[in-house]
Short mmCIF file of C-alpha atoms in Angstrom, two decimals:
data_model
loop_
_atom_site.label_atom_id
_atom_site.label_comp_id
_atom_site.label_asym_id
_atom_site.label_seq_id
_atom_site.Cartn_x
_atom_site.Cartn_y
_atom_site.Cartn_z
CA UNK A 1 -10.01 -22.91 30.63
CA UNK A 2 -12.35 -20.36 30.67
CA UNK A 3 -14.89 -19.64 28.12
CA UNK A 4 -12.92 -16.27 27.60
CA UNK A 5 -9.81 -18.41 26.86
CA UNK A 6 -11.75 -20.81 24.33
CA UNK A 7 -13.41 -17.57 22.49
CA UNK A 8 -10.42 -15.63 22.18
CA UNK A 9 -6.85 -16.76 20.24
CA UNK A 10 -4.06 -14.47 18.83
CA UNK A 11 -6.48 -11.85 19.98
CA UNK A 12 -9.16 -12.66 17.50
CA UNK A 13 -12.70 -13.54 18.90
CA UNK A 14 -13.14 -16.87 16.90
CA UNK A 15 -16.71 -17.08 18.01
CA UNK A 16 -17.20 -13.89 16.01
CA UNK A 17 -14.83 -14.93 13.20
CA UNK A 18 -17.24 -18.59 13.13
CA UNK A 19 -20.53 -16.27 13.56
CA UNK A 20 -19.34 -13.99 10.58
CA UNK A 21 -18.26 -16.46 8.32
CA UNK A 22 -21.80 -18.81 8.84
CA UNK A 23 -23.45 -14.96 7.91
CA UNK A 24 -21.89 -14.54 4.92
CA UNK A 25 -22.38 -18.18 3.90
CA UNK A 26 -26.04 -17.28 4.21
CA UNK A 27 -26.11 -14.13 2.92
CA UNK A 28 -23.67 -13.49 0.24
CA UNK A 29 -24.94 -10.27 -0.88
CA UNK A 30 -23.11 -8.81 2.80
CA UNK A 31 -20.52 -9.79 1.68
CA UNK A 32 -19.88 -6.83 -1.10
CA UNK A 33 -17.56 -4.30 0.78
CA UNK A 34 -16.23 -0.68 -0.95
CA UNK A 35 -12.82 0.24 0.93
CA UNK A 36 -12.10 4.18 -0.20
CA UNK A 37 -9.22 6.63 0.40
CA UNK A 38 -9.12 10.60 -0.22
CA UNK A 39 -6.06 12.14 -0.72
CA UNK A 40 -4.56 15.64 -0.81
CA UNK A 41 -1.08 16.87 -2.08
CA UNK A 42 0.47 19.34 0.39
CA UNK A 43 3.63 20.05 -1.24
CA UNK A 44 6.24 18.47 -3.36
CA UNK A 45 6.59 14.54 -2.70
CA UNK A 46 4.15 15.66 0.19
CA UNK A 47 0.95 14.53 0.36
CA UNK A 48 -1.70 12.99 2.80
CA UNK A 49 -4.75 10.40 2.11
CA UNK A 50 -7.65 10.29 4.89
CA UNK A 51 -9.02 6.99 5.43
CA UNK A 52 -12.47 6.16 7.33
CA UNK A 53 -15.88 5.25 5.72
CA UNK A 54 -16.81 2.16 4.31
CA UNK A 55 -19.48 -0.27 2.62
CA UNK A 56 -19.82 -3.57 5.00
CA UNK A 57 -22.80 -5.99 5.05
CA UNK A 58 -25.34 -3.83 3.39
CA UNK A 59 -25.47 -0.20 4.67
CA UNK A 60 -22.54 1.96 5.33
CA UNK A 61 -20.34 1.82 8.32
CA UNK A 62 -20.84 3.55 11.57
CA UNK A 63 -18.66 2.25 13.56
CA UNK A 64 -15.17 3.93 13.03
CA UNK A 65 -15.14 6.70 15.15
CA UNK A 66 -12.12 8.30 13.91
CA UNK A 67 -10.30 8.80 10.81
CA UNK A 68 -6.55 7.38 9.86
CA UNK A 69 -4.85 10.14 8.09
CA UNK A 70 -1.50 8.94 6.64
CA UNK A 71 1.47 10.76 5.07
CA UNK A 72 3.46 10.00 2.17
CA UNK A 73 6.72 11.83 1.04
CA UNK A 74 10.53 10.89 -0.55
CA UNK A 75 13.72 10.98 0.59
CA UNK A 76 15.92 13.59 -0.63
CA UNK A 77 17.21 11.96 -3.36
CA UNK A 78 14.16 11.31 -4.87
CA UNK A 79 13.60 15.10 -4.51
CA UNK A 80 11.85 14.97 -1.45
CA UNK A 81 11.95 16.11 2.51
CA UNK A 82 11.06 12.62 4.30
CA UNK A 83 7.55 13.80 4.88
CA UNK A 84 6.54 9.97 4.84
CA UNK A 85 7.03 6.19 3.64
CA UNK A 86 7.22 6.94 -0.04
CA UNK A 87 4.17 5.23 -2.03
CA UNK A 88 6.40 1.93 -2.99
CA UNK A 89 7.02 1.60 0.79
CA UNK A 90 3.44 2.10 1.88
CA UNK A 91 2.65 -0.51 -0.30
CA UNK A 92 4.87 -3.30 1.06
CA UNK A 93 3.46 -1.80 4.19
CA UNK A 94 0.45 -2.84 2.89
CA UNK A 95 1.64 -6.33 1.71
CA UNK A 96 3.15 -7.22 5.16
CA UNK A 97 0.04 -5.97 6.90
CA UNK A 98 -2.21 -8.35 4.99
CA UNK A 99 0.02 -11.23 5.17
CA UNK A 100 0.45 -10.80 8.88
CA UNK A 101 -3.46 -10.24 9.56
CA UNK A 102 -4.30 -13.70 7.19
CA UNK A 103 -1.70 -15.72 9.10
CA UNK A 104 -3.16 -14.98 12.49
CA UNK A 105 -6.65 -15.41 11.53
CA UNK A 106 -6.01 -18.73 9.66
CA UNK A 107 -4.81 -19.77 13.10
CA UNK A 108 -6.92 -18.74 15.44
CA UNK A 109 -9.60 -20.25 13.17
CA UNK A 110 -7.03 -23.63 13.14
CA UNK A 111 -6.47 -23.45 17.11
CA UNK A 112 -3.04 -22.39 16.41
CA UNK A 113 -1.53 -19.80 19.37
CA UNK A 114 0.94 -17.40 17.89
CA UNK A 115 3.86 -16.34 19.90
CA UNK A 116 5.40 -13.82 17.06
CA UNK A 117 5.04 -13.01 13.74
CA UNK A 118 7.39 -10.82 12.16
CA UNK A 119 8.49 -9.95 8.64
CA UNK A 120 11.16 -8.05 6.19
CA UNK A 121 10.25 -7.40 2.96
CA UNK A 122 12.50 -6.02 0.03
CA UNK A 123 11.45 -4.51 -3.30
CA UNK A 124 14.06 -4.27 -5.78
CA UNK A 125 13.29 -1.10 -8.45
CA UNK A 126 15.17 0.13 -11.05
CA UNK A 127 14.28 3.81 -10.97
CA UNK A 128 15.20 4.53 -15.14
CA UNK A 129 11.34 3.59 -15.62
CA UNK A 130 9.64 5.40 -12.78
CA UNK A 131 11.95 8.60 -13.78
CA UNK A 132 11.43 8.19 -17.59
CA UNK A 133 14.99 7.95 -18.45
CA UNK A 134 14.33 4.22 -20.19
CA UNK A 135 11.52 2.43 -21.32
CA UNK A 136 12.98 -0.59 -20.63
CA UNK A 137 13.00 -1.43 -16.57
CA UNK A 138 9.23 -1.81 -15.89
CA UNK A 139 7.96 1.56 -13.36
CA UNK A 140 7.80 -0.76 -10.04
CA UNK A 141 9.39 -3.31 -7.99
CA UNK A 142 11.16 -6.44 -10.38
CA UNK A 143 10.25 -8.43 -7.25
CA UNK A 144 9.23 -8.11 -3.90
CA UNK A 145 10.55 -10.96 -1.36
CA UNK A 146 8.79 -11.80 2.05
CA UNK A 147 10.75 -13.31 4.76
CA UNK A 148 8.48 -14.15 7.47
CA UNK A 149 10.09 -15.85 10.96
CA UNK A 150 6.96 -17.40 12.65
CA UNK A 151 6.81 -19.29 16.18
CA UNK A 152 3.68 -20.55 18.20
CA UNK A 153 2.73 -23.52 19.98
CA UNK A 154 2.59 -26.28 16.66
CA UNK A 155 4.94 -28.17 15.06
CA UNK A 156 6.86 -26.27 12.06
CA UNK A 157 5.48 -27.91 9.31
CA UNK A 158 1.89 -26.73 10.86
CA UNK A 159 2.96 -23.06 11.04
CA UNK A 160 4.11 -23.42 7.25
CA UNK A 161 0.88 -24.42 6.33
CA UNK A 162 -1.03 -21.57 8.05
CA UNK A 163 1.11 -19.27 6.12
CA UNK A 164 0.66 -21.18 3.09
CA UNK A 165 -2.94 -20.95 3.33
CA UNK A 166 -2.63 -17.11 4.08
CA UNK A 167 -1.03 -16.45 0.95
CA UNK A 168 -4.01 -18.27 -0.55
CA UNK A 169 -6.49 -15.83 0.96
CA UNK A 170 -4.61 -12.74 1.40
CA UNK A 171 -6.40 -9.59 -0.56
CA UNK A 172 -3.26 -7.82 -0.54
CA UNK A 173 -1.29 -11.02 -1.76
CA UNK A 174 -3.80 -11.55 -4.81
CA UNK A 175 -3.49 -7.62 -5.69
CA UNK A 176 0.17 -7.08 -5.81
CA UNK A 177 0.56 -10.65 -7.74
CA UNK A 178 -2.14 -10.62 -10.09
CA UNK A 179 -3.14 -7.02 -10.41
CA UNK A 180 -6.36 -5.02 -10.04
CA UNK A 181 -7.97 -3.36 -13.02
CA UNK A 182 -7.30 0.11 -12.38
CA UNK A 183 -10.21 3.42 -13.87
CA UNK A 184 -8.59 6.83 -13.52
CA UNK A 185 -11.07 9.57 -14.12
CA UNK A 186 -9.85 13.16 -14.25
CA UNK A 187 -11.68 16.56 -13.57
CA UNK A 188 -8.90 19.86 -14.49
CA UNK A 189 -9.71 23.50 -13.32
CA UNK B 1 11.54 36.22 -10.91
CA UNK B 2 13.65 34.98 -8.81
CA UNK B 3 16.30 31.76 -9.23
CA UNK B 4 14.50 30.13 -6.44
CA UNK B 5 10.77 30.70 -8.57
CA UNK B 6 12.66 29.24 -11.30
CA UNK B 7 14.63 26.19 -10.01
CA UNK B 8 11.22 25.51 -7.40
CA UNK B 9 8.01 24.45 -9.19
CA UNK B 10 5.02 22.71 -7.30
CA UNK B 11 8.03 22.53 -4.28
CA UNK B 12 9.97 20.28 -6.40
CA UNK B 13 13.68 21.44 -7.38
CA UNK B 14 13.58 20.81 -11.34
CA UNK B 15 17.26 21.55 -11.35
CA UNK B 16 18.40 18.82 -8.71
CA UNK B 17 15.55 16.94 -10.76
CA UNK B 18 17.21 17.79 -14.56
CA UNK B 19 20.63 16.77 -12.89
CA UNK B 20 19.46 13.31 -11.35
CA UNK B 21 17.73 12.37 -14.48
CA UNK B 22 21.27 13.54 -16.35
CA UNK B 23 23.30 11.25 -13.70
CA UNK B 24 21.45 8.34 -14.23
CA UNK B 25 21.50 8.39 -18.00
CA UNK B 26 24.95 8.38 -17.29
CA UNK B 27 25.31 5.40 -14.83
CA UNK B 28 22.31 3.53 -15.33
CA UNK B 29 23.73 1.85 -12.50
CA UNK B 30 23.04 4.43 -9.71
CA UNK B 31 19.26 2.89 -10.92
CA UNK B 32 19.18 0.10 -8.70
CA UNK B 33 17.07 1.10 -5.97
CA UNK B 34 16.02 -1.34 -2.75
CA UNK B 35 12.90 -0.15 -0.64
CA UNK B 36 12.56 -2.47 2.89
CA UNK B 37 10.10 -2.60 5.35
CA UNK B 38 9.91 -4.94 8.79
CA UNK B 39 6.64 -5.62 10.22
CA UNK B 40 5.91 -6.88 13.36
CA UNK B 41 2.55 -8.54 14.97
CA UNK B 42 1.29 -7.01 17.71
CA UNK B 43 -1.93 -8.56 18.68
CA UNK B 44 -5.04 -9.80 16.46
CA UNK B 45 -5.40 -7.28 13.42
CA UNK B 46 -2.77 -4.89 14.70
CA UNK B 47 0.78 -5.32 13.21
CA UNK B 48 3.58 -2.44 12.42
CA UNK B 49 5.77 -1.65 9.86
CA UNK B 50 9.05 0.06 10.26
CA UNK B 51 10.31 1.98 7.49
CA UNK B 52 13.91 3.70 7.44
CA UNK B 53 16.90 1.95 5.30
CA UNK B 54 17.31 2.02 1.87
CA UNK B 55 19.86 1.45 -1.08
CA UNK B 56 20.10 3.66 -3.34
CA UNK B 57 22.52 5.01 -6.34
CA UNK B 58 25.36 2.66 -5.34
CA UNK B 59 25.23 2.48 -1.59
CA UNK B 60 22.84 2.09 1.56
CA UNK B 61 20.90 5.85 2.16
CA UNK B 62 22.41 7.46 5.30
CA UNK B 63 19.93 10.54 4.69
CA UNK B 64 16.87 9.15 6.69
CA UNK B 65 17.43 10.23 10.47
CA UNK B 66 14.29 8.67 11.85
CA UNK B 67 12.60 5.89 10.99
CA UNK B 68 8.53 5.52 9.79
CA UNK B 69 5.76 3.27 11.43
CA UNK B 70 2.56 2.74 9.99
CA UNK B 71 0.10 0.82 12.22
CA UNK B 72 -2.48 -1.65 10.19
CA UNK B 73 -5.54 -2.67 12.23
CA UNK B 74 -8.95 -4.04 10.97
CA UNK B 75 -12.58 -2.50 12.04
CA UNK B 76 -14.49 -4.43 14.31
CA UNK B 77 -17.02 -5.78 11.44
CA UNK B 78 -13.58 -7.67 10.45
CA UNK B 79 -12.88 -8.91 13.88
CA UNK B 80 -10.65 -6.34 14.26
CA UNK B 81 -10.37 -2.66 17.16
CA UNK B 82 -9.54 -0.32 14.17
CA UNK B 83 -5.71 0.19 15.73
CA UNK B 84 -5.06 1.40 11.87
CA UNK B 85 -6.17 1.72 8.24
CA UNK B 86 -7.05 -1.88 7.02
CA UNK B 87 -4.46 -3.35 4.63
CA UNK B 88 -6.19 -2.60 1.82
CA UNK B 89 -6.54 0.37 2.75
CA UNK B 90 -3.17 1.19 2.88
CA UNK B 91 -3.02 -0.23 -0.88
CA UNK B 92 -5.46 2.62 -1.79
CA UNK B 93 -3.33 5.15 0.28
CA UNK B 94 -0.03 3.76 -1.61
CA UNK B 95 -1.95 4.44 -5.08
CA UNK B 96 -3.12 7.47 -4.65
CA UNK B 97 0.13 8.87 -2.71
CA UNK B 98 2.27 7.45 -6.16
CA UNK B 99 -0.03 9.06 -8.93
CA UNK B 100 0.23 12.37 -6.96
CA UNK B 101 3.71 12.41 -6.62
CA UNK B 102 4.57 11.59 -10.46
CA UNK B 103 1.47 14.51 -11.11
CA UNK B 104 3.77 17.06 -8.85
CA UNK B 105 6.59 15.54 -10.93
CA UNK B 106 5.64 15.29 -14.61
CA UNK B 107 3.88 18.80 -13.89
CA UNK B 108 6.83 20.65 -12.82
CA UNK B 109 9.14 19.05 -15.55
CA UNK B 110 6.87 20.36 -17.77
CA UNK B 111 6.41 23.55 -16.41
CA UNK B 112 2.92 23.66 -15.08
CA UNK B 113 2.24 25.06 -11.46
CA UNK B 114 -0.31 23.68 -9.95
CA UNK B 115 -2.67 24.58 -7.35
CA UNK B 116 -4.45 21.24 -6.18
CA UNK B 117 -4.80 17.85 -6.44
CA UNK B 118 -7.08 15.64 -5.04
CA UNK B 119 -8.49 12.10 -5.32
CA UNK B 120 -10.93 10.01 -3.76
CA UNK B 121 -10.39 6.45 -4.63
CA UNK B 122 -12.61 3.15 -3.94
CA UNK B 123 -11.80 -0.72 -4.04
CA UNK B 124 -14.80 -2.81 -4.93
CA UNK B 125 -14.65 -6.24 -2.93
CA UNK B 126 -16.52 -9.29 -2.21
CA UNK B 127 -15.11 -10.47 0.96
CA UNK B 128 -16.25 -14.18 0.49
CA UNK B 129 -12.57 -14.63 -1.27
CA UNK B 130 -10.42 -13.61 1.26
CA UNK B 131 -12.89 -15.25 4.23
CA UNK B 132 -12.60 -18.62 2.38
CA UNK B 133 -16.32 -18.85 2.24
CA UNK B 134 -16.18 -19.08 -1.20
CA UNK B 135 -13.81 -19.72 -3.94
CA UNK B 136 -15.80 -17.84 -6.84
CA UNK B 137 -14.83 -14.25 -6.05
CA UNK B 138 -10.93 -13.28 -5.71
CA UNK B 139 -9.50 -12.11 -2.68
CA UNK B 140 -8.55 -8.59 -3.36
CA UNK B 141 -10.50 -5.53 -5.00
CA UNK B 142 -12.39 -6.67 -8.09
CA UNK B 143 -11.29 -3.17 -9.59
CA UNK B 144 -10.36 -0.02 -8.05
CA UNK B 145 -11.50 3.92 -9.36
CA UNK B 146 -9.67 6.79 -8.81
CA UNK B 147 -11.01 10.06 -9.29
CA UNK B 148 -8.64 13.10 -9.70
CA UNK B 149 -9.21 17.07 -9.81
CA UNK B 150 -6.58 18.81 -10.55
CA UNK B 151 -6.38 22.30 -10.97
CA UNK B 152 -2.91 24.82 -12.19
CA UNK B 153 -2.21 27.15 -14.68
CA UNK B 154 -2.40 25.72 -17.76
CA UNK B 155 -5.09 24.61 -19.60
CA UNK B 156 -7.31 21.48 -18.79
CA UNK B 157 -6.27 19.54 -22.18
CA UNK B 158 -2.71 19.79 -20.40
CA UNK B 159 -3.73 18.98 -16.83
CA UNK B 160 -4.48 16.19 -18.25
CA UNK B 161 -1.87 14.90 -20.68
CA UNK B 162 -0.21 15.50 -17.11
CA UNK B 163 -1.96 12.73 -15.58
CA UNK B 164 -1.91 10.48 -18.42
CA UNK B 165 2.01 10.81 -18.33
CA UNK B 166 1.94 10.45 -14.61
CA UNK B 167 -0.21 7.12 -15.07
CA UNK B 168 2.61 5.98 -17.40
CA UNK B 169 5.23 6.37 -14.74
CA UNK B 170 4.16 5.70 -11.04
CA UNK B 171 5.73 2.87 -9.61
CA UNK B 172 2.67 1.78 -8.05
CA UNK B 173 0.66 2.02 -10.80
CA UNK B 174 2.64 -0.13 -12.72
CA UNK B 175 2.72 -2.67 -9.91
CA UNK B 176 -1.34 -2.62 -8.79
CA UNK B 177 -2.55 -3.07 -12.45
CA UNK B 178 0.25 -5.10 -13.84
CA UNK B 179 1.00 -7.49 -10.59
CA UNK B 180 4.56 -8.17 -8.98
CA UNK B 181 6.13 -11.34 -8.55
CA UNK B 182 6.32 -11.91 -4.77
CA UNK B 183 8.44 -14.94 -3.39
CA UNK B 184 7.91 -15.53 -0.07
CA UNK B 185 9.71 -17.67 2.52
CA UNK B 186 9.00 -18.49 5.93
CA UNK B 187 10.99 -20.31 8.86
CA UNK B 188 9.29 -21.21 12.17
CA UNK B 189 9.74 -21.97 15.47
#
């Protein structure tokens, strides 16, 4: 095998990942990150968050060269015109995304290949709370259920425990099951 | 003014929004919503979600004629090529996107026009949690701040009482502070 072969699984450079993690062991204080979103409304269920700077490793980051702008909207009977995911669905966007990203990094790091990873996830809502009509369904999802279908090149029961220990370190995971204290801070005309 | 001025506020149709909130009262069972999303791994810290179906007020939503994706990616201080917003990321995104909305909402229920609103949010976190390096600080944000201005005709006392109601409604709200139960299962190979 070549040493390109050795460095690189599921497309994640593990001598990087090894470097990074022996950095931060070292240094904990680069390890305080600040993730940020803008966001604009455009019209109606229409509106559009622009996603690029960031606070890595001690300084701000340079690298991005672009910014991610990303849409959100409704469907029309939630009194909107499809302009985007609506926010519930970015959010098990979100979910799904970190899930995915902690299960191939956990094996890459356990010299586990991935063939696939793929996922559905449902959110159940009862909308009388979000629309004010009752008090008693909660705003959001009841539950949200992840089916994941993995494959790769170890046994089952090793591929279970990758994803088990993904759950374990996922930051989406932790927010969406044990919360995030939330400050909103509002300026008017 | 015109019907249209009256029945359109802040490009939401109060009157399709009066009679949905009238239906449900009146079949709380049209209430029982389903949001989906499939993801899919592409390669290291790129994965997509695809967005379309979705049940709603007694039966699957035929409305939707194309579906959504929303690409996740990681920068390259995370090992990732920046091939999207970082899952977190697209947490803040689904925040901000859901106390907009119920703003637009709750504001033209109430009959305020506004003219803008915009936030600029930021997620505090150590990233020793989710790297495994150490099991002191949690995985996700330690707390998240949104900042809103919000400008309309109506007085700022009311701008606000706006965005306190919308705070009491979003879906995502409720779900970021309060948590969700997630269950999820996995098959492999």
């Amino acid at each position: 095998m070549s040493l390109v072969t050795d460095t690189i699984r599921n497309g994640v450079d593990t001598q990087q990942l090894y470097a990074t993690l022996d950095l931060i062991k070292q240094q904990p204080e680069l390890a305080e990150f600040q993730f940020r979103a803008t966001n604009r409304w455009i019209d109606g269920a229409h509106n559009r968050s622009t996603i690029r700077g960031f606070h890595a490793a001690g300084g701000e980051d340079e690298s991005r060269t672009e910014e991610f702008q990303l849409d959100a909207g409704e469907p029309a009977i939630l009194l909107g015109t499809d302009t985007g995911a609506n926010p519930a669905e970015h959010l098990l966007h979100a979910l799904a995304a970190c899930l995915t990203t902690s299960i191939v990094y956990v094996a890459a790091a356990r010299k586990v290949e991935l063939t696939s990873v793929e996922s559905t996830l449902t959110g159940d809502m009862d909308v009388r709370g979000a629309l004010g009509v009752d008090k008693e369904p909660r705003n959001g999802f009841e539950r949200i259920t992840v089916s994941f279908h993995v494959t790769g090149n170890a046994p089952a029961e090793k591929l279970h425990e990758v994803v088990e220990r993904a759950k374990a370190r996922s930051a989406v995971y932790d927010m969406v099951t044990n919360g995030v204290p939330v400050a909103v801070e509002v300026t008017a005309n």
